[in-house]
Short mmCIF file of C-alpha atoms in Angstrom, two decimals:
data_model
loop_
_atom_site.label_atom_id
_atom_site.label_comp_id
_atom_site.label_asym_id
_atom_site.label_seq_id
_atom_site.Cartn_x
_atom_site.Cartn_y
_atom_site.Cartn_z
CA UNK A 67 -22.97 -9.07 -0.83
CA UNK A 68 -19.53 -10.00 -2.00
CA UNK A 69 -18.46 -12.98 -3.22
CA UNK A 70 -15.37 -14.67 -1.50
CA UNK A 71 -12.95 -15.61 -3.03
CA UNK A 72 -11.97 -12.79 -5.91
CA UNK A 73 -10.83 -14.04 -8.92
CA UNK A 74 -8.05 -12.12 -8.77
CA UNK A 75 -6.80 -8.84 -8.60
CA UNK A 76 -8.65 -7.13 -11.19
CA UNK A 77 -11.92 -8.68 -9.81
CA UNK A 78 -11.02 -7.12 -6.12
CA UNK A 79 -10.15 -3.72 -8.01
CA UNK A 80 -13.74 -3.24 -9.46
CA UNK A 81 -15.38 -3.80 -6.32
CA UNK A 82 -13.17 -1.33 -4.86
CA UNK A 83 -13.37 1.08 -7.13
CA UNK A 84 -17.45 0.44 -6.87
CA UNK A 85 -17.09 1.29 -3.33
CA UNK A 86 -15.10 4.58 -3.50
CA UNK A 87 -17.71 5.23 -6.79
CA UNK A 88 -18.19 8.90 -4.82
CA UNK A 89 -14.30 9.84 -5.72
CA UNK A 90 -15.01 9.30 -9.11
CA UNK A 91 -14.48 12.28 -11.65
CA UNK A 92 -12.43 14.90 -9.02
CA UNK A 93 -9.85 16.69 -10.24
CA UNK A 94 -7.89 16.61 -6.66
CA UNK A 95 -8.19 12.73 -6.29
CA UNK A 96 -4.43 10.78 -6.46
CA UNK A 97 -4.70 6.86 -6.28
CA UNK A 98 -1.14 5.92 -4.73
CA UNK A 99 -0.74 1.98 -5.25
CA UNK A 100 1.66 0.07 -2.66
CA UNK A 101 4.04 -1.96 -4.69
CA UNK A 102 4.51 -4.72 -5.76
CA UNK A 103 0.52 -6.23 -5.46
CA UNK A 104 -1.40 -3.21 -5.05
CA UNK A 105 -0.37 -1.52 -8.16
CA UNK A 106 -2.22 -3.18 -10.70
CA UNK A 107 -5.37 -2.61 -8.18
CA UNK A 108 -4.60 0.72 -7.82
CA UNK A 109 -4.18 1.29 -11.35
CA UNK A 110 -7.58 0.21 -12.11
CA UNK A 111 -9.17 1.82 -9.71
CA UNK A 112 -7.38 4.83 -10.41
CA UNK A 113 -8.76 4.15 -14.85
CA UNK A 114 -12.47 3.40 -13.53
CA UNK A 115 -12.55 6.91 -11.07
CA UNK A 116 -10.59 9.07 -13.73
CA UNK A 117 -7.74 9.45 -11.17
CA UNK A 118 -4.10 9.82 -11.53
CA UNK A 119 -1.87 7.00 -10.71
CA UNK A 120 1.04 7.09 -8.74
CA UNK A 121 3.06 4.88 -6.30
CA UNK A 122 4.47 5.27 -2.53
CA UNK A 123 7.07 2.19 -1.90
CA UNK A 124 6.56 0.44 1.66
CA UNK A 125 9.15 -1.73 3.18
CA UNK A 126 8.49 -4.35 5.93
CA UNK A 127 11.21 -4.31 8.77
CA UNK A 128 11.90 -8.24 9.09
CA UNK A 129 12.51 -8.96 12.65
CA UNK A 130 16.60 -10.69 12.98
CA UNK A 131 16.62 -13.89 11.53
CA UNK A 132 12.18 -14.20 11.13
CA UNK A 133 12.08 -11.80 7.93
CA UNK A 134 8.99 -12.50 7.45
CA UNK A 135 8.25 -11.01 11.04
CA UNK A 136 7.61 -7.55 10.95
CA UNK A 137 8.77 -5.28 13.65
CA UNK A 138 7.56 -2.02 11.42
CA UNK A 139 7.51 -0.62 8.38
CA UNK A 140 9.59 2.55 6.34
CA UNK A 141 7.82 4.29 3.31
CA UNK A 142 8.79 6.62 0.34
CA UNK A 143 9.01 10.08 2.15
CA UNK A 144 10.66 9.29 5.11
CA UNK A 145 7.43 7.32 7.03
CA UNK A 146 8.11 4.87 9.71
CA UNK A 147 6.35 2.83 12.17
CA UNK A 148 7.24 0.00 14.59
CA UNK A 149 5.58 -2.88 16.26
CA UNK A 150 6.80 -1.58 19.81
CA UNK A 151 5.38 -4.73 21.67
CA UNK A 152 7.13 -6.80 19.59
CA UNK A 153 10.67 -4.70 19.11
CA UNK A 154 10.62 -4.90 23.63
CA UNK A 155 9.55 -8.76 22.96
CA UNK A 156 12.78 -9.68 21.05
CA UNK A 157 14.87 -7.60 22.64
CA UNK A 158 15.56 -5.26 19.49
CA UNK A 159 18.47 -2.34 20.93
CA UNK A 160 17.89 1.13 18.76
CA UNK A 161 21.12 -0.06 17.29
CA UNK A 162 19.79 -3.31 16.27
CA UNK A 163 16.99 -1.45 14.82
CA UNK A 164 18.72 1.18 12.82
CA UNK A 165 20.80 -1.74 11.10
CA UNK A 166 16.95 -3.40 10.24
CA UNK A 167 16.10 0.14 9.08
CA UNK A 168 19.45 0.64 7.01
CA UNK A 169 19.29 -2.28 5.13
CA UNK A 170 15.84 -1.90 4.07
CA UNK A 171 16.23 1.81 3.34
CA UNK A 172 18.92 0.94 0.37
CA UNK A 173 16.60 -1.50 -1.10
CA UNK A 174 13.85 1.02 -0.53
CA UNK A 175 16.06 3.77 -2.94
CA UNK A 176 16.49 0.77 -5.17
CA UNK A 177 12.83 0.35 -5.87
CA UNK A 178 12.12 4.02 -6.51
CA UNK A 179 14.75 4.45 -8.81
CA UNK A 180 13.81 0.88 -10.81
CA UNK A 181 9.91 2.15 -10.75
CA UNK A 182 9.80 5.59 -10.78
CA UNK A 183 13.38 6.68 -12.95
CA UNK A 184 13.50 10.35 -13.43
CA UNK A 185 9.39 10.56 -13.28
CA UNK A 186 8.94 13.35 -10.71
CA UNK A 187 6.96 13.12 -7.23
CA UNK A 188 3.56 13.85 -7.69
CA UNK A 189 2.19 17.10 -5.93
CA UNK A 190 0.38 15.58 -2.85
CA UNK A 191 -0.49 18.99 -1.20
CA UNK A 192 -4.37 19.89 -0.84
CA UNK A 193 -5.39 16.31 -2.51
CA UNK A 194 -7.15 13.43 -1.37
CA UNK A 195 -5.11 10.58 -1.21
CA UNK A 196 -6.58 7.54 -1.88
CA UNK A 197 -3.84 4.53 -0.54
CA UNK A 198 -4.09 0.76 -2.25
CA UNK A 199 -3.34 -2.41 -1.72
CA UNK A 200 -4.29 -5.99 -2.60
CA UNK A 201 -4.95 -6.41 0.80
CA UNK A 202 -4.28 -5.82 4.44
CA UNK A 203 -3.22 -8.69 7.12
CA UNK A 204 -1.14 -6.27 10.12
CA UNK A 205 -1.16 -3.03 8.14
CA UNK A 206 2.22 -2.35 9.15
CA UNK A 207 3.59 -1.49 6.07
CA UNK A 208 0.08 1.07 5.28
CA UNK A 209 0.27 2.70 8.31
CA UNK A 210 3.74 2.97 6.95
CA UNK A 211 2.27 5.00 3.44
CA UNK A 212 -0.21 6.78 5.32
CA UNK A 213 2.70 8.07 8.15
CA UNK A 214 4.93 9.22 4.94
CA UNK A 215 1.94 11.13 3.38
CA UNK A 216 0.75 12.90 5.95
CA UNK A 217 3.32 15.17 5.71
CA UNK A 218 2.69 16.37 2.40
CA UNK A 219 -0.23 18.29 3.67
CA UNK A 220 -3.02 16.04 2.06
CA UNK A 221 -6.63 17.32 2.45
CA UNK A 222 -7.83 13.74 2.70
CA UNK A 223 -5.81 10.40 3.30
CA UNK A 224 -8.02 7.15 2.19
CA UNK A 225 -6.92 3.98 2.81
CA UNK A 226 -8.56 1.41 0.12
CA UNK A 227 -8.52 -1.72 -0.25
CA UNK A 228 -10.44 -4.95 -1.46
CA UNK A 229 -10.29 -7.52 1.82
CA UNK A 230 -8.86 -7.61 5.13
CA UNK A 231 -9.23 -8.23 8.69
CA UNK A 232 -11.69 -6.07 10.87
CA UNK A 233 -9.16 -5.41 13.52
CA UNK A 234 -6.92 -4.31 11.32
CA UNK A 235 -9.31 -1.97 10.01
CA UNK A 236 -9.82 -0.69 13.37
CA UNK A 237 -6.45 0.45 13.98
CA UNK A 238 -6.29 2.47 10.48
CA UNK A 239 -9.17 4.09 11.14
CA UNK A 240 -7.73 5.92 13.85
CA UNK A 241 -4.62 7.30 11.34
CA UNK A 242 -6.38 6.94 8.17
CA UNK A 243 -9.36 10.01 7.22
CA UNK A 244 -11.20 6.99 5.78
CA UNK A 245 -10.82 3.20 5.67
CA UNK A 246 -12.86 1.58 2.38
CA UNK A 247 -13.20 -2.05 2.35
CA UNK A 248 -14.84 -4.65 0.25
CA UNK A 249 -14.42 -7.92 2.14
CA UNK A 250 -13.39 -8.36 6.00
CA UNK A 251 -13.78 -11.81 6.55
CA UNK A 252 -13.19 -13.90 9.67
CA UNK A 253 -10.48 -16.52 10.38
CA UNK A 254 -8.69 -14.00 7.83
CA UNK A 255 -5.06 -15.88 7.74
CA UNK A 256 -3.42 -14.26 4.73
CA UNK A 257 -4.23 -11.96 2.05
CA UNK A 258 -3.80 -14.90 -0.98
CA UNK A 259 -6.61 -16.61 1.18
CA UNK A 260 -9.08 -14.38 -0.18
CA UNK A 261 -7.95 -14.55 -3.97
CA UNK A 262 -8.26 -17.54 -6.85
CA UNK A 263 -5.09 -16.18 -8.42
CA UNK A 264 -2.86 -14.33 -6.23
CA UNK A 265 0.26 -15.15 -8.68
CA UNK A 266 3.46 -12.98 -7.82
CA UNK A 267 3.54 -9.36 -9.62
CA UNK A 268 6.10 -9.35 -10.64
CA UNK A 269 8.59 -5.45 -11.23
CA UNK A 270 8.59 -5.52 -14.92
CA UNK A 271 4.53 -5.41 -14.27
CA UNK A 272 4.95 -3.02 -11.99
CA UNK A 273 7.00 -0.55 -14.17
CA UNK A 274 4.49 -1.20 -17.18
CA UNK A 275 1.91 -0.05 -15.41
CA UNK A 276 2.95 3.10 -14.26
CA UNK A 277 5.26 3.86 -16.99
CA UNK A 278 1.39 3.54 -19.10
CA UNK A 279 -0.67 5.29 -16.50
CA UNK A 280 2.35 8.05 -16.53
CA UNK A 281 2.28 8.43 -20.44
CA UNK A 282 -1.48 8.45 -20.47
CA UNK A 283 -1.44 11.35 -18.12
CA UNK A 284 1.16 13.39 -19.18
CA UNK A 285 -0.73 13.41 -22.63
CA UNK A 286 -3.83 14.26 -21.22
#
């Protein structure tokens, strides 16, 4: 049975990784980690199953003037989806909308230049995908990543991650090929909830991480 709190990250990334144990060793197995959190879980889930290591950059579509209120989600790859009982609730025109989805499209580009630089896609066609995070609370921005990667022609989307709410769970299952989770506690609240040290990761950890991972595998 696991043990709630995690310690932290790393802690939540070796159960995870214990749980998807029957990935371990393909050759056709990509772990994609969602920045900024789920990267350094990803990455060590990715070192304990002898994956690759990649990343697919979400961003949350902050309702007007409640940011942290998100109306959907837009990820690497063109992927998008919206709250629509909550876009009718406020009101949102398309026009309002596409302004939400402009804005966070630029800083979207940003983020894959400042991670990725000139480190080519990954081939996603054929291979089971295997989609991190630290955590789920709505899922928005996952069923975000798992929208976008679908149409790379994946033979197996796999959404992973160490603790979240059941419900939530529920409504990736339906997208997702598989949904592995360590932890779904109730009265779930927030993701931090769950860990000891959920400190902010920071991008220079981000761009450490995969710049190693990248290395590590282009050697190999």
């Amino acid at each position: 049975m696991t043990r709630l709190p995690f310690k932290d990250r790393i802690e939540g990334a070796v159960a995870l990784a214990e749980a998807l144990s029957d990935y371990a060793g393909r050759d056709d197995v990509l772990v994609l980690g969602l920045p900024r959190g789920g990267v350094p879980v990803a990455a060590e889930v990715a070192r304990r199953l002898g994956a690759g290591l990649d990343v697919i950059i979400v961003r949350k579509l902050g309702a007007p003037g409640q940011p942290e209120l998100a109306v959907g989600a837009i990820a690497s790859g063109g992927g998008r989806v919206f709250n629509e009982d909550l876009v009718r609730l406020m009101h949102l025109s398309p026009t309002a909308l596409e302004r939400i989805i402009e804005r966070e499209s630029k800083e979207l580009e940003r983020r894959e230049r400042l991670y990725r630089g000139a480190h080519p896609f990954p081939q996603m066609k054929d291979r089971c995908l295997i989609l991190v995070d630290d955590g789920l609370a709505t899922g928005a921005t996952m069923r975000a990543a798992v929208n976008a990667v679908r149409s790379t022609g994946p033979r197996e989307v796999v959404v992973a991650v160490p603790v979240a709410p059941s419900d939530t769970l529920e409504v990736l299952a339906q997208e997702a090929d598989r949904v592995v989770c360590v932890a779904t506690p109730e009265n779930f609240m927030a993701v931090g909830r769950w860990y000891l040290d959920f400190s902010q990761v920071e991008d220079v950890e981000v761009m450490d991480i995969l710049a190693e991972a990248w290395a590590r595998q282009d050697a190999s």
